[in-house]
Coordinates of N, CA and C in Angstrom, one line a residue:
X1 N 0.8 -1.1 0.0 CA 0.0 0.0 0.0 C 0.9 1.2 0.0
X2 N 0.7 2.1 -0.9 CA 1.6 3.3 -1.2 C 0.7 4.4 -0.5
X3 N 1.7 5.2 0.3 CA 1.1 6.4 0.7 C 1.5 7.4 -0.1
X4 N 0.9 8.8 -0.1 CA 1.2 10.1 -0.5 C 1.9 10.7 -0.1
X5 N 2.7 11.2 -0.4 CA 3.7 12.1 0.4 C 2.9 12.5 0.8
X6 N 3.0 13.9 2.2 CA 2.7 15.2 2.0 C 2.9 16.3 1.7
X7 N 4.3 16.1 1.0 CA 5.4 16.8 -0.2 C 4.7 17.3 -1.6
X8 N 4.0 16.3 -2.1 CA 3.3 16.2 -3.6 C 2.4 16.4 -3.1
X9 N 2.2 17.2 -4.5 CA 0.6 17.1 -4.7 C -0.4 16.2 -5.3
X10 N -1.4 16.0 -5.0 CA -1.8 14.6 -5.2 C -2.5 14.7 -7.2
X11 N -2.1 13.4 -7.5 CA -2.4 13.5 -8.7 C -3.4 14.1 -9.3
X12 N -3.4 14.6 -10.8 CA -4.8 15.6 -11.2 C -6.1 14.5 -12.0
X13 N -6.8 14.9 -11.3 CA -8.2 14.3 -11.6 C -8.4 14.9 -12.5
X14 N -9.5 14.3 -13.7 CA -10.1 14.9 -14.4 C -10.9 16.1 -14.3
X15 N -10.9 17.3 -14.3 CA -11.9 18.5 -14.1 C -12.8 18.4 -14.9
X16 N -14.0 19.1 -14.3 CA -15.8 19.2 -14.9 C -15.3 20.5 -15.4
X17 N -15.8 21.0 -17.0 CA -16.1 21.8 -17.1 C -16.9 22.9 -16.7
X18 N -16.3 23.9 -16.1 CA -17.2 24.9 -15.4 C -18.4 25.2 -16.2
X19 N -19.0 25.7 -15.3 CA -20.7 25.9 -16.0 C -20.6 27.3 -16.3
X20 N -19.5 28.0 -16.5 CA -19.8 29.3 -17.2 C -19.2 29.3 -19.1
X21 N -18.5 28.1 -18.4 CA -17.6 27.5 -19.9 C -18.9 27.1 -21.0
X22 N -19.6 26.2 -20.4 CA -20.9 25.5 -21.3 C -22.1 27.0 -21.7
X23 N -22.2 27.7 -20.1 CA -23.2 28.6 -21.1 C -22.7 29.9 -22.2
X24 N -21.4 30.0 -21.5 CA -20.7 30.5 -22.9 C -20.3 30.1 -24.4
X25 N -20.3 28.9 -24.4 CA -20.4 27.7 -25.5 C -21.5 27.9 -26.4
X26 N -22.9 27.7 -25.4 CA -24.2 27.2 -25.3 C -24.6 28.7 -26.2
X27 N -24.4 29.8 -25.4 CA -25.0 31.1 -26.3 C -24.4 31.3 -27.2
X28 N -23.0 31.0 -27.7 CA -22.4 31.4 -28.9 C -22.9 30.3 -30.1
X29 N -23.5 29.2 -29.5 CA -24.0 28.3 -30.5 C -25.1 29.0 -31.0
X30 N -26.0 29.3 -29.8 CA -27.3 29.8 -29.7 C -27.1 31.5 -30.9
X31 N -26.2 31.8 -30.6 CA -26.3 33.0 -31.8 C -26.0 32.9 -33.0
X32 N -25.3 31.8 -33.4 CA -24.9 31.6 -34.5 C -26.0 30.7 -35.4
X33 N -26.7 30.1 -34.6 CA -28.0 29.4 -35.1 C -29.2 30.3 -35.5
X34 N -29.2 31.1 -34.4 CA -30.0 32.4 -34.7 C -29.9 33.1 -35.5
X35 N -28.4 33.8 -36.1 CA -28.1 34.7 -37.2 C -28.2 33.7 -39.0
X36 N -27.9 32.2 -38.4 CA -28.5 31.3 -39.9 C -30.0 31.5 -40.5
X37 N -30.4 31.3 -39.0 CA -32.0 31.6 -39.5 C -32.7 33.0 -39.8
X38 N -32.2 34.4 -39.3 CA -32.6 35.3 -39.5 C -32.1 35.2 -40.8
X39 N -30.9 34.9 -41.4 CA -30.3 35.7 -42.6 C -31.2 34.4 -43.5
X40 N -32.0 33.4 -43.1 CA -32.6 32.2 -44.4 C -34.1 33.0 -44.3
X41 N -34.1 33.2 -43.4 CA -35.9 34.1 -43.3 C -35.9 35.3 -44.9
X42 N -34.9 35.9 -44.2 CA -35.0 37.3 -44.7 C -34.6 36.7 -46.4
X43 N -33.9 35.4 -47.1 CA -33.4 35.0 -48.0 C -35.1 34.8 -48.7
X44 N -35.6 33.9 -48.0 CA -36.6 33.3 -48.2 C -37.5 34.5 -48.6
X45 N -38.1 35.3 -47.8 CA -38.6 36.2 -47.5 C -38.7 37.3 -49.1
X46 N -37.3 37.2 -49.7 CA -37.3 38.0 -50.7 C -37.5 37.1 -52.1
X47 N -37.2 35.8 -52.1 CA -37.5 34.8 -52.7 C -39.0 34.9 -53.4
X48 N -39.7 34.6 -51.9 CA -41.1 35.0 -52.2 C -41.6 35.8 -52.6
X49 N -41.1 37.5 -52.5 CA -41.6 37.7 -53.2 C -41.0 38.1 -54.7
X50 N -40.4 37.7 -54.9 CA -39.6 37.8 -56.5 C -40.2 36.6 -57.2
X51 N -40.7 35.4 -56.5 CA -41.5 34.6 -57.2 C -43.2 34.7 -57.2
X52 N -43.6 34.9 -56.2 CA -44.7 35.1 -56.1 C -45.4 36.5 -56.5
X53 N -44.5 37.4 -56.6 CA -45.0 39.0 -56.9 C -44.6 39.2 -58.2
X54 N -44.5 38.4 -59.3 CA -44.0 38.9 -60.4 C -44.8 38.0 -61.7
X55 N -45.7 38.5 -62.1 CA -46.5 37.9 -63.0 C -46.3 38.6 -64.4
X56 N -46.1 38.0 -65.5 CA -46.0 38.0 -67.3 C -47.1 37.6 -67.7
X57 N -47.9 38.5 -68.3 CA -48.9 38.4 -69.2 C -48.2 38.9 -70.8
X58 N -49.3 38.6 -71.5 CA -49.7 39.2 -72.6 C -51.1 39.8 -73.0
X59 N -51.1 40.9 -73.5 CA -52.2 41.7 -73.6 C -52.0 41.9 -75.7
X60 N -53.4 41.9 -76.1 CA -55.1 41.6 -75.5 C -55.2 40.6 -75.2
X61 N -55.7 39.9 -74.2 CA -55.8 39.1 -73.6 C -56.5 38.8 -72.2
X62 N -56.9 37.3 -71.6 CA -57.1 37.3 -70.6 C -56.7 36.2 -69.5
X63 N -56.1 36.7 -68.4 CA -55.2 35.6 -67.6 C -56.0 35.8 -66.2
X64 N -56.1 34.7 -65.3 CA -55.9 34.5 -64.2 C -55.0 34.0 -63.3
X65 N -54.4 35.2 -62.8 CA -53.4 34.7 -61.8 C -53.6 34.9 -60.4
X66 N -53.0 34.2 -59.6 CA -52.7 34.0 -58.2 C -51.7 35.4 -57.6
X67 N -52.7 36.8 -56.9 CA -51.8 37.6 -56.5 C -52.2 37.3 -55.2
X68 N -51.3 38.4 -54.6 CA -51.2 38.7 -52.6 C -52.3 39.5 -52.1
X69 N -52.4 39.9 -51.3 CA -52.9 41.1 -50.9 C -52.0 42.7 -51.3
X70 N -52.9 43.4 -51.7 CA -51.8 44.6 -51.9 C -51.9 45.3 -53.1
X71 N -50.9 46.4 -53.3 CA -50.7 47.3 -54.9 C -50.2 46.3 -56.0
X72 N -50.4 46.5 -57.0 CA -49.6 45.7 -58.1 C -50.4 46.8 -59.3
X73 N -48.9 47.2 -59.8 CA -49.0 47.8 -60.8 C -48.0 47.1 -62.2
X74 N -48.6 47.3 -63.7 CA -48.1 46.8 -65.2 C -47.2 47.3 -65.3
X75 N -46.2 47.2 -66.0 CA -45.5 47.9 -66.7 C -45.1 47.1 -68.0
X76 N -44.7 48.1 -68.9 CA -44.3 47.0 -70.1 C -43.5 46.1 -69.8
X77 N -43.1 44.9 -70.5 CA -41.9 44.0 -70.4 C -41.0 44.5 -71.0
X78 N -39.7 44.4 -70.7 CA -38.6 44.8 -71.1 C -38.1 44.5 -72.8
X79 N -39.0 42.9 -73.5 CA -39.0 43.4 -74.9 C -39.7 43.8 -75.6
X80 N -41.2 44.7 -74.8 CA -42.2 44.9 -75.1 C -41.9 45.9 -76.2
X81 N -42.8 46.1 -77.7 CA -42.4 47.1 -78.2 C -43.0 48.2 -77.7
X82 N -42.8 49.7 -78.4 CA -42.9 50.7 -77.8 C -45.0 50.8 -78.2
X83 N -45.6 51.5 -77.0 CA -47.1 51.3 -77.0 C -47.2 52.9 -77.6
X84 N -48.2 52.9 -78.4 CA -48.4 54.1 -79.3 C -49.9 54.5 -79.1
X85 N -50.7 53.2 -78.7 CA -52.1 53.8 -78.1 C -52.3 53.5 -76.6
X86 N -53.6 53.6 -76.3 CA -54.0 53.3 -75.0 C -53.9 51.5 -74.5
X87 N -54.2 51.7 -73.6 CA -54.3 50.1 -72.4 C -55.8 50.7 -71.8
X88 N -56.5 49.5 -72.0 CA -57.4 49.3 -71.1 C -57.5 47.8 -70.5
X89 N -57.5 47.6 -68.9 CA -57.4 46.9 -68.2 C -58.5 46.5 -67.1
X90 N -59.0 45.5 -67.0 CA -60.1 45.4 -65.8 C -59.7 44.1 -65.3
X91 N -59.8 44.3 -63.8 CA -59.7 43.0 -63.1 C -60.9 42.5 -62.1
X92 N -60.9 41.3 -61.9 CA -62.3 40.7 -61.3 C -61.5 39.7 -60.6
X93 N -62.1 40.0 -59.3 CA -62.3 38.9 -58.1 C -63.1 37.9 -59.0
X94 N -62.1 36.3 -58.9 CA -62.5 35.3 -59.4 C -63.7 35.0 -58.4
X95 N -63.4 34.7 -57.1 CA -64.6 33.9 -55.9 C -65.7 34.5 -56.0
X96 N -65.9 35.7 -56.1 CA -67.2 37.1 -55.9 C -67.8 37.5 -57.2
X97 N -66.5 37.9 -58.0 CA -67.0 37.9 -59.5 C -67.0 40.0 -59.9
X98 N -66.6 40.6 -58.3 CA -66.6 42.1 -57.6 C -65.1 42.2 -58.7
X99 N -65.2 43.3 -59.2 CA -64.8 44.3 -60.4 C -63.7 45.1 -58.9
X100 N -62.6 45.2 -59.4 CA -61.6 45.9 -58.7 C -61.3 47.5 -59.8
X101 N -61.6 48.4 -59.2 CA -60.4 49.8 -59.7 C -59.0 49.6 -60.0
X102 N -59.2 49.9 -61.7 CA -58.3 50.3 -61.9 C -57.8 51.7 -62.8
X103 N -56.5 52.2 -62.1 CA -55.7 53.4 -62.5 C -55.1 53.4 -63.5
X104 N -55.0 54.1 -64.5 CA -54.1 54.1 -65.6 C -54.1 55.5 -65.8
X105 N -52.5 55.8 -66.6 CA -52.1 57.0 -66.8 C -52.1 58.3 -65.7
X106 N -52.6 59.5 -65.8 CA -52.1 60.5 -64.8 C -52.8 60.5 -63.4
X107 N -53.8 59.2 -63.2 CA -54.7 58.7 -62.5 C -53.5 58.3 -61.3
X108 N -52.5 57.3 -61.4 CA -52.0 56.5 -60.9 C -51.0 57.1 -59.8
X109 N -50.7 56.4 -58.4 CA -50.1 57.9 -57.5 C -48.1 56.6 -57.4
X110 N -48.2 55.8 -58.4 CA -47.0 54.8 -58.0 C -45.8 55.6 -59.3
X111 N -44.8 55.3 -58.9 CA -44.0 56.1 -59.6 C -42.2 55.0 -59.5
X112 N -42.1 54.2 -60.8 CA -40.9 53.3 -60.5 C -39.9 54.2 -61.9
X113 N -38.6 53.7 -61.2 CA -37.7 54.1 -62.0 C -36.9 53.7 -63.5
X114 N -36.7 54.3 -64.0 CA -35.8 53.2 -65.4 C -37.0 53.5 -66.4
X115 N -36.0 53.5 -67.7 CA -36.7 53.6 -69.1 C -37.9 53.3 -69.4
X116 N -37.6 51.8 -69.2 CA -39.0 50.8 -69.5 C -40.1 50.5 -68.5
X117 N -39.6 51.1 -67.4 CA -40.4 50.9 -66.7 C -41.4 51.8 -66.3
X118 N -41.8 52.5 -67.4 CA -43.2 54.0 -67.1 C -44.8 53.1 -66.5
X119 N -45.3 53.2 -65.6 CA -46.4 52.3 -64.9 C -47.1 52.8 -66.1
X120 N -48.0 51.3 -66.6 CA -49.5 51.6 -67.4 C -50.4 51.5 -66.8
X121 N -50.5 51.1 -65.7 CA -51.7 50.7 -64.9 C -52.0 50.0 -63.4
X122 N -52.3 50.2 -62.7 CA -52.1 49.7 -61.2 C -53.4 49.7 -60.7
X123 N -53.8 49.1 -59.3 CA -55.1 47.9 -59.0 C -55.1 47.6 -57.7
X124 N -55.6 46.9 -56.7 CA -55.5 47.1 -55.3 C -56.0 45.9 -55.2
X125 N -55.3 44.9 -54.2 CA -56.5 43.3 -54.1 C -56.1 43.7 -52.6
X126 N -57.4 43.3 -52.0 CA -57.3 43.8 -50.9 C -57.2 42.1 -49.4
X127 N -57.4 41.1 -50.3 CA -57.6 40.1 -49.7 C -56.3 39.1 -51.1
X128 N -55.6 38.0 -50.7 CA -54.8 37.2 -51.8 C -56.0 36.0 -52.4
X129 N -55.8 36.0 -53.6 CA -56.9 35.1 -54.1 C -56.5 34.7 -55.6
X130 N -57.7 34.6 -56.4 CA -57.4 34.3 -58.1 C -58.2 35.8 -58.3
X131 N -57.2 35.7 -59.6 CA -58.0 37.1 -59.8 C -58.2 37.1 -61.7
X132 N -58.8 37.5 -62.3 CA -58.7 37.6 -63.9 C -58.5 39.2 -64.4
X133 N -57.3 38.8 -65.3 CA -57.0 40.5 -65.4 C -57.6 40.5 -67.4
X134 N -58.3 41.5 -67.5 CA -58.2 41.5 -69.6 C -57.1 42.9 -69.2
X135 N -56.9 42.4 -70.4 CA -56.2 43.5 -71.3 C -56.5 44.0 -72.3
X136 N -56.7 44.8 -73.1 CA -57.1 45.7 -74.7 C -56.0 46.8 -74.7
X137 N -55.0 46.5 -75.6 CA -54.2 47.5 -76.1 C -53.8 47.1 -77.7
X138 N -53.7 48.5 -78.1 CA -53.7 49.0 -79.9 C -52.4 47.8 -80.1
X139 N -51.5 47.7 -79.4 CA -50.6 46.3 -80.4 C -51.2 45.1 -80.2
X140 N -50.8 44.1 -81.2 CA -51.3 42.5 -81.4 C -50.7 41.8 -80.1
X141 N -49.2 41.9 -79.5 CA -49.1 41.3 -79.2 C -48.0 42.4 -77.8
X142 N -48.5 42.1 -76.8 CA -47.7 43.5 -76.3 C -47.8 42.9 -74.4
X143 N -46.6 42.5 -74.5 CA -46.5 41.7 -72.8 C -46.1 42.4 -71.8
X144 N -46.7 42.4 -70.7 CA -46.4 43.1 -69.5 C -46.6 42.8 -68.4
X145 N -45.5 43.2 -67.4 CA -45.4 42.2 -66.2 C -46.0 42.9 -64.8
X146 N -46.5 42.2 -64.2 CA -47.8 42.4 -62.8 C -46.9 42.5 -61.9
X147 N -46.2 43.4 -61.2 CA -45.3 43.6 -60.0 C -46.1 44.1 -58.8
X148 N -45.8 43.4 -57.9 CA -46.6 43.2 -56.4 C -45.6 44.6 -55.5
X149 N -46.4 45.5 -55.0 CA -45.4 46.3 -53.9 C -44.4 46.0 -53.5
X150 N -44.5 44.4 -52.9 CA -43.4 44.2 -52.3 C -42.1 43.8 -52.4
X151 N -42.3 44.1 -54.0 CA -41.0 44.3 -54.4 C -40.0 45.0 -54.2
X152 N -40.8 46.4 -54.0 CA -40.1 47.5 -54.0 C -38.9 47.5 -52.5
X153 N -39.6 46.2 -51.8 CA -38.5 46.0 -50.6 C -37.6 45.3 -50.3
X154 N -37.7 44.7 -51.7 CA -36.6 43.3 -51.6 C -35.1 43.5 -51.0
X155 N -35.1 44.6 -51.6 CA -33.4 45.3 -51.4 C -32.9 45.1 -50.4
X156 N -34.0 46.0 -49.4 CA -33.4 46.5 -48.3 C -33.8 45.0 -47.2
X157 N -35.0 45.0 -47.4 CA -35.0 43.0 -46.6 C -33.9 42.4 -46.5
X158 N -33.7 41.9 -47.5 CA -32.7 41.2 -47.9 C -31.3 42.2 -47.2
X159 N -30.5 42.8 -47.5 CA -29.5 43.8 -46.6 C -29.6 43.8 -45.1
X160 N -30.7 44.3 -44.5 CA -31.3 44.2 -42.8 C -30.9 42.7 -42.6
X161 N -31.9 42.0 -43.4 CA -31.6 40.4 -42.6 C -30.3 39.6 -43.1
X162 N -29.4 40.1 -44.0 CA -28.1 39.4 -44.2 C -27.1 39.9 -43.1
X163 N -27.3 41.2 -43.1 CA -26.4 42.0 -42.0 C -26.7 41.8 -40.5
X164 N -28.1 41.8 -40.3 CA -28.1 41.2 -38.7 C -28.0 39.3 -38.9
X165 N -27.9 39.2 -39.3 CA -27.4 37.5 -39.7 C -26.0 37.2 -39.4
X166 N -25.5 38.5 -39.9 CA -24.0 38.2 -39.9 C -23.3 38.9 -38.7
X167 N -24.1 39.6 -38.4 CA -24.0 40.4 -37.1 C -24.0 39.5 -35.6
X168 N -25.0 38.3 -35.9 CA -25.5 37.1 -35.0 C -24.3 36.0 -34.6
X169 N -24.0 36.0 -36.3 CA -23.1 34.8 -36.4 C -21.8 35.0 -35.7
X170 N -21.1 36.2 -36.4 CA -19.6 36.8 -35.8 C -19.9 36.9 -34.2
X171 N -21.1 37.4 -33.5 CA -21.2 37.6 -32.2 C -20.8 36.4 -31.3
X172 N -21.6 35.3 -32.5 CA -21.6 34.0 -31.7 C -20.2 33.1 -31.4
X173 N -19.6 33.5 -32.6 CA -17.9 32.9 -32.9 C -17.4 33.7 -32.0
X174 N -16.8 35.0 -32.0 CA -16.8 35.9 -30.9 C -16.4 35.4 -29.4
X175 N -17.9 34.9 -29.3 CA -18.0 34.3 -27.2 C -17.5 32.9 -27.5
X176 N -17.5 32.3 -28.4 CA -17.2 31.1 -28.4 C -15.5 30.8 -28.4
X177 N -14.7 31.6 -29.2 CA -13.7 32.1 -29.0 C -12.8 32.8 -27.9
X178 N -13.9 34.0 -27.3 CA -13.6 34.7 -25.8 C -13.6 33.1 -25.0
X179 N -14.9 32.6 -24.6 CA -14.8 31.9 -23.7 C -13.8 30.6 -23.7
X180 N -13.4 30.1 -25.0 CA -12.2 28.9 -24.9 C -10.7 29.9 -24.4
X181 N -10.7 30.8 -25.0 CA -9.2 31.3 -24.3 C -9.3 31.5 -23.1
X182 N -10.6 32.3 -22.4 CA -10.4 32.2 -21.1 C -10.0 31.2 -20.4
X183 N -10.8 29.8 -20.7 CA -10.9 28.6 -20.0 C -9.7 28.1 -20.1
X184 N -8.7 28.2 -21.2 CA -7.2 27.5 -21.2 C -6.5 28.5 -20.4
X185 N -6.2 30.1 -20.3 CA -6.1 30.7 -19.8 C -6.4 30.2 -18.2
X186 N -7.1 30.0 -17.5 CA -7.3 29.5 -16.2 C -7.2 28.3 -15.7
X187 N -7.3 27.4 -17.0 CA -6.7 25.7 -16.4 C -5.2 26.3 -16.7
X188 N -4.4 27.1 -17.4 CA -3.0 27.0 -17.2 C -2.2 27.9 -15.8
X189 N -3.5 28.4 -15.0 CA -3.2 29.6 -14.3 C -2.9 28.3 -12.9
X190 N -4.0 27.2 -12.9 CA -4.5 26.4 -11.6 C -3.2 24.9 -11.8
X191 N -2.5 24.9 -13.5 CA -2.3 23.7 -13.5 C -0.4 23.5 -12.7
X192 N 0.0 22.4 -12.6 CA 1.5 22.6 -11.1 C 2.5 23.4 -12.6
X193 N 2.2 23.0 -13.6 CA 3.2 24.0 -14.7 C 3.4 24.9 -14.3
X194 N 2.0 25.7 -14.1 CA 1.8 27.6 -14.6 C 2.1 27.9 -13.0
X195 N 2.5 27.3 -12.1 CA 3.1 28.0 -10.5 C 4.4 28.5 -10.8

């Protein structure tokens, strides 16, 4: 039977990681999971509406499509030729069969930027549903695309939620990094080396 000195120190046991070690672990995981998801929301978020807010017709003509709730105004398509007469447009609640207003020309209060993009006409659905839009304009064949408001936010969506995303993530690497140097820092401060 061997005894201990009481010269030595008695051999080192395994140490439990402190519990400030795990919840500092634990939240830097926790933010970095958090800044994935805010920055897939906000990804998603603009997805939708670049797929779901952007409808291509052809006019004269008559289509039913699937909009949101909200503004949505025409404008030509970008290889639309140039329109030399009027657009007349009417849209109808499919379910109801209720005739929606619509604005065209000096009527209209929406105002988008770029050449081709002069608004011919804009409309208000006040509930998301099917909707049937005609068209009657002086060319045969003259396409233009149904843009949902919320387009006009894709931009900045998308920027907000990539940047607090990344804002999340770095935070979380950050404590995760603070907290491991501390902890080697202090097992080397306790260990018979660092005396």
């Amino acid at each position: 039977m061997s005894q201990q000195s009481p010269y030595q120190l008695p051999p080192r046991s395994q140490t439990e990681t402190p519990s400030w070690v795990k919840t500092g672990m634990g939240l830097g995981v926790g933010l970095i999971v958090l800044g994935v998801v805010v920055a897939a929301i906000a990804g998603g978020s603009v997805l939708s509406a670049l797929t779901r807010g952007t409808h291509s017709v052809k006019f004269p003509g008559s289509h039913n499509l699937k909009l949101k709730g909200g503004l949505h105004v025409g404008i030509p398509a970008p290889q639309a030729p140039l329109l030399t007469g009027g657009i007349f447009v009417t849209v109808t609640d499919v379910a109801t069969g209720e005739a929606l207003a619509v604005q065209t020309g000096a009527d209209m209060t929406v105002a988008l930027e770029g050449p081709s993009s002069k608004p011919l006409f804009q409309f208000e659905t006040y509930d998301p549903g099917t909707y049937q839009v005609t068209g009657t304009v002086s060319a045969s064949d003259f396409p233009v695309l149904i843009l949902h408001e919320s387009l006009g936010r894709t931009r900045s969506d998308l920027i907000v939620g990539l940047l607090a995303g990344t804002l999340l993530v770095t935070g979380g690497v950050v404590l995760m990094v603070y907290t491991r140097k501390r902890r080697k820092k202090l097992l080397g401060t306790f260990s018979p080396s660092g005396r």
